[in-house]
Amino acid sequence: MRILITNDDGIYSPGIAALAQVASRFGETRIVAPDVEMSSASHSMSSNRPLSYKTTRLPVPVEGVQAFRVNGTPADCVTLGCSLWDKVDIVLSGINIGMNLGNAVWHSGTLAGAKQATLLGLRGIAFSAPATETEQPDFEALKPWVSTVLESLLEVPELKLVNVNFPARAPRGTVWACQSVRHYDGKVVAAKDPAGRPIYWYTVVPIEGAEDASDLRAVQQGFVSMTPLRLDLTDHEQLARAKSLEQIRFA
Ligand code: MN
């Protein structure tokens, strides 16, 4: 099995090294990731400029794993990585420093890496872990859980796109969860630049009041949440309703 690894925190993030260390036990593994941080880049693609693909040394090299840095987005890295390496089976994205729960999937570059794999007809899994202002996730402690999750997900080829989030402390187990859609975790904070001019920061604020069985609730309760996602964004209920109204109108 060929495993391509990407992220949105940049190729020198400790999270990508941790993921590659675990993945390399499951198959032939290669890292192709952005040369700088691309968090919140979502699914953007560099269609108006050329990309470079350069071999690089990780701060902590992973045995048997080559690493390539790309001056592009996570989605660029997956497209380029899969075109320059034949027969990739699955793309793993992360481990992101920070959660990608609920509606954050819309702006997440981590998830976009996995999503681009699915668009190419491959499988994709995104991994994210909580971080505080001062502390990174404990990647060493997460590694056995990444392994457990991979073992169970790889067995089910029907799972094309899965969003995995780790809780803040030692997990109590893994659970399947739906995407929380109740809140969006971003807001705009006004401030002043050194010259006194108004500036605005987009920032993440904690989301509260998650639905039962949602990804957010699962990690709040100390579980690893696993959410299968699909590419079809069609609101089938409303589509059927709109069609039936149309039939009445044109009857
Ligand atoms: Mn990130």
mmCIF file of C-alpha atoms in Angstrom, residues 36-187:
data_model
loop_
_atom_site.group_PDB
_atom_site.id
_atom_site.type_symbol
_atom_site.label_atom_id
_atom_site.label_comp_id
_atom_site.label_asym_id
_atom_site.label_seq_id
_atom_site.Cartn_x
_atom_site.Cartn_y
_atom_site.Cartn_z
ATOM 1 C CA VAL A 36 4.982 27.125 4.964
ATOM 2 C CA GLU A 37 1.914 27.040 7.174
ATOM 3 C CA MET A 38 -1.336 26.932 5.204
ATOM 4 C CA SER A 39 -3.838 26.578 8.054
ATOM 5 C CA SER A 40 -7.355 27.653 7.059
ATOM 6 C CA ALA A 41 -6.378 27.547 3.382
ATOM 7 C CA SER A 42 -9.391 25.305 2.833
ATOM 8 C CA HIS A 43 -9.477 23.670 -0.599
ATOM 9 C CA SER A 44 -7.782 26.458 -2.536
ATOM 10 C CA MET A 45 -5.689 25.454 -5.541
ATOM 11 C CA SER A 46 -2.801 27.340 -7.169
ATOM 12 C CA SER A 47 -4.132 27.485 -10.712
ATOM 13 C CA ASN A 48 -2.524 30.806 -11.678
ATOM 14 C CA ARG A 49 1.152 30.045 -10.961
ATOM 15 C CA PRO A 50 3.596 27.136 -11.256
ATOM 16 C CA LEU A 51 4.513 24.912 -8.304
ATOM 17 C CA SER A 52 7.868 23.544 -7.208
ATOM 18 C CA TYR A 53 8.502 20.112 -5.696
ATOM 19 C CA LYS A 54 11.731 19.893 -3.714
ATOM 20 C CA THR A 55 13.175 17.138 -1.598
ATOM 21 C CA THR A 56 13.805 18.239 1.988
ATOM 22 C CA ARG A 57 15.119 16.973 5.334
ATOM 23 C CA LEU A 58 12.705 16.882 8.225
ATOM 24 C CA PRO A 59 13.890 18.122 11.668
ATOM 25 C CA VAL A 60 13.419 14.520 12.834
ATOM 26 C CA PRO A 61 13.817 12.312 9.738
ATOM 27 C CA VAL A 62 11.424 9.365 9.456
ATOM 28 C CA GLU A 63 13.209 6.200 8.390
ATOM 29 C CA GLY A 64 12.421 5.142 4.835
ATOM 30 C CA VAL A 65 10.184 8.159 4.201
ATOM 31 C CA GLN A 66 11.086 10.758 1.598
ATOM 32 C CA ALA A 67 9.783 14.281 2.123
ATOM 33 C CA PHE A 68 8.999 16.901 -0.517
ATOM 34 C CA ARG A 69 8.054 20.509 0.081
ATOM 35 C CA VAL A 70 5.716 22.359 -2.244
ATOM 36 C CA ASN A 71 5.101 26.109 -2.468
ATOM 37 C CA GLY A 72 1.367 25.529 -2.508
ATOM 38 C CA THR A 73 -1.720 24.533 -0.560
ATOM 39 C CA PRO A 74 -2.561 21.136 0.947
ATOM 40 C CA ALA A 75 -4.826 20.390 -2.040
ATOM 41 C CA ASP A 76 -1.951 21.321 -4.407
ATOM 42 C CA CYS A 77 0.362 18.954 -2.509
ATOM 43 C CA VAL A 78 -2.048 16.041 -2.897
ATOM 44 C CA THR A 79 -2.662 16.680 -6.598
ATOM 45 C CA LEU A 80 1.050 17.071 -7.330
ATOM 46 C CA GLY A 81 2.126 14.288 -4.980
ATOM 47 C CA CYS A 82 -0.284 11.791 -6.543
ATOM 48 C CA SER A 83 0.740 12.759 -10.057
ATOM 49 C CA LEU A 84 4.472 12.364 -9.331
ATOM 50 C CA TRP A 85 4.106 9.111 -7.364
ATOM 51 C CA ASP A 86 2.161 6.316 -9.063
ATOM 52 C CA LYS A 87 -0.520 4.217 -7.433
ATOM 53 C CA VAL A 88 -1.129 6.098 -4.212
ATOM 54 C CA ASP A 89 -3.854 4.257 -2.265
ATOM 55 C CA ILE A 90 -4.623 6.665 0.505
ATOM 56 C CA VAL A 91 -3.809 10.185 1.641
ATOM 57 C CA LEU A 92 -3.437 11.000 5.328
ATOM 58 C CA SER A 93 -3.515 14.642 6.379
ATOM 59 C CA GLY A 94 -2.227 16.041 9.692
ATOM 60 C CA ILE A 95 -1.781 15.564 12.510
ATOM 61 C CA ASN A 96 -3.062 19.130 12.661
ATOM 62 C CA ILE A 97 -2.111 21.325 15.622
ATOM 63 C CA GLY A 98 -5.666 22.349 16.497
ATOM 64 C CA MET A 99 -9.093 20.763 16.174
ATOM 65 C CA ASN A 100 -11.121 20.532 12.986
ATOM 66 C CA LEU A 101 -14.576 19.930 14.390
ATOM 67 C CA GLY A 102 -18.053 20.825 13.224
ATOM 68 C CA ASN A 103 -18.227 23.640 10.700
ATOM 69 C CA ALA A 104 -14.452 24.110 10.787
ATOM 70 C CA VAL A 105 -14.380 21.489 8.037
ATOM 71 C CA TRP A 106 -15.323 24.303 5.640
ATOM 72 C CA HIS A 107 -12.088 26.249 6.152
ATOM 73 C CA SER A 108 -9.763 23.440 7.235
ATOM 74 C CA GLY A 109 -6.699 22.924 5.063
ATOM 75 C CA THR A 110 -6.084 19.622 6.861
ATOM 76 C CA LEU A 111 -9.419 18.246 5.781
ATOM 77 C CA ALA A 112 -8.944 19.673 2.261
ATOM 78 C CA GLY A 113 -5.853 17.493 1.855
ATOM 79 C CA ALA A 114 -7.927 14.390 2.556
ATOM 80 C CA LYS A 115 -10.841 15.706 0.485
ATOM 81 C CA GLN A 116 -8.636 16.270 -2.555
ATOM 82 C CA ALA A 117 -7.636 12.598 -2.357
ATOM 83 C CA THR A 118 -11.303 11.630 -2.500
ATOM 84 C CA LEU A 119 -11.840 13.928 -5.499
ATOM 85 C CA LEU A 120 -8.984 12.066 -7.231
ATOM 86 C CA GLY A 121 -10.766 8.757 -6.584
ATOM 87 C CA LEU A 122 -8.546 7.787 -3.639
ATOM 88 C CA ARG A 123 -9.246 7.579 0.069
ATOM 89 C CA GLY A 124 -8.485 10.368 2.527
ATOM 90 C CA ILE A 125 -8.267 10.609 6.306
ATOM 91 C CA ALA A 126 -7.703 13.871 8.212
ATOM 92 C CA PHE A 127 -6.228 13.863 11.746
ATOM 93 C CA SER A 128 -6.420 16.813 14.154
ATOM 94 C CA ALA A 129 -5.529 17.300 17.800
ATOM 95 C CA PRO A 130 -6.248 20.134 20.232
ATOM 96 C CA ALA A 131 -3.589 22.695 21.086
ATOM 97 C CA THR A 132 -3.542 25.539 23.559
ATOM 98 C CA GLU A 133 -1.790 28.897 23.145
ATOM 99 C CA THR A 134 1.385 27.540 24.710
ATOM 100 C CA GLU A 135 1.224 23.784 24.278
ATOM 101 C CA GLN A 136 1.344 21.548 21.252
ATOM 102 C CA PRO A 137 -0.448 18.211 21.281
ATOM 103 C CA ASP A 138 1.488 15.340 22.860
ATOM 104 C CA PHE A 139 2.188 13.541 19.588
ATOM 105 C CA GLU A 140 4.067 10.680 21.250
ATOM 106 C CA ALA A 141 1.006 9.863 23.347
ATOM 107 C CA LEU A 142 -1.256 10.100 20.277
ATOM 108 C CA LYS A 143 0.752 7.713 18.101
ATOM 109 C CA PRO A 144 -0.813 4.464 19.448
ATOM 110 C CA TRP A 145 -4.253 6.011 18.827
ATOM 111 C CA VAL A 146 -3.358 6.998 15.282
ATOM 112 C CA SER A 147 -2.325 3.390 14.795
ATOM 113 C CA THR A 148 -5.582 2.050 16.274
ATOM 114 C CA VAL A 149 -7.681 4.365 14.096
ATOM 115 C CA LEU A 150 -5.722 3.492 10.958
ATOM 116 C CA GLU A 151 -6.065 -0.233 11.614
ATOM 117 C CA SER A 152 -9.830 0.003 11.858
ATOM 118 C CA LEU A 153 -10.387 2.491 9.005
ATOM 119 C CA LEU A 154 -8.094 0.802 6.490
ATOM 120 C CA GLU A 155 -10.174 -2.375 6.799
ATOM 121 C CA VAL A 156 -13.260 -0.634 5.395
ATOM 122 C CA PRO A 157 -12.674 0.455 1.777
ATOM 123 C CA GLU A 158 -16.148 2.053 1.621
ATOM 124 C CA LEU A 159 -14.926 4.759 3.988
ATOM 125 C CA LYS A 160 -13.637 7.244 1.407
ATOM 126 C CA LEU A 161 -13.288 10.370 3.536
ATOM 127 C CA VAL A 162 -13.021 10.435 7.324
ATOM 128 C CA ASN A 163 -12.395 13.341 9.694
ATOM 129 C CA VAL A 164 -10.641 12.194 12.890
ATOM 130 C CA ASN A 165 -10.205 14.432 15.959
ATOM 131 C CA PHE A 166 -8.380 13.586 19.172
ATOM 132 C CA PRO A 167 -9.465 14.801 22.619
ATOM 133 C CA ALA A 168 -7.358 16.986 24.908
ATOM 134 C CA ARG A 169 -6.371 14.222 27.336
ATOM 135 C CA ALA A 170 -5.672 10.486 27.053
ATOM 136 C CA PRO A 171 -8.608 9.145 24.987
ATOM 137 C CA ARG A 172 -11.280 6.951 26.601
ATOM 138 C CA GLY A 173 -11.800 5.187 23.267
ATOM 139 C CA THR A 174 -12.955 5.868 19.723
ATOM 140 C CA VAL A 175 -16.511 6.712 18.638
ATOM 141 C CA TRP A 176 -18.319 7.359 15.357
ATOM 142 C CA ALA A 177 -19.800 10.830 15.418
ATOM 143 C CA CYS A 178 -21.713 13.169 13.109
ATOM 144 C CA GLN A 179 -20.483 16.638 12.196
ATOM 145 C CA SER A 180 -21.701 19.303 14.607
ATOM 146 C CA VAL A 181 -23.468 22.038 12.624
ATOM 147 C CA ARG A 182 -24.826 24.167 15.429
ATOM 148 C CA HIS A 183 -22.104 26.803 15.662
ATOM 149 C CA TYR A 184 -19.232 28.261 13.735
ATOM 150 C CA ASP A 185 -16.093 28.768 15.792
ATOM 151 C CA GLY A 186 -14.816 31.966 14.177
ATOM 152 C CA LYS A 187 -15.295 35.621 14.949
#
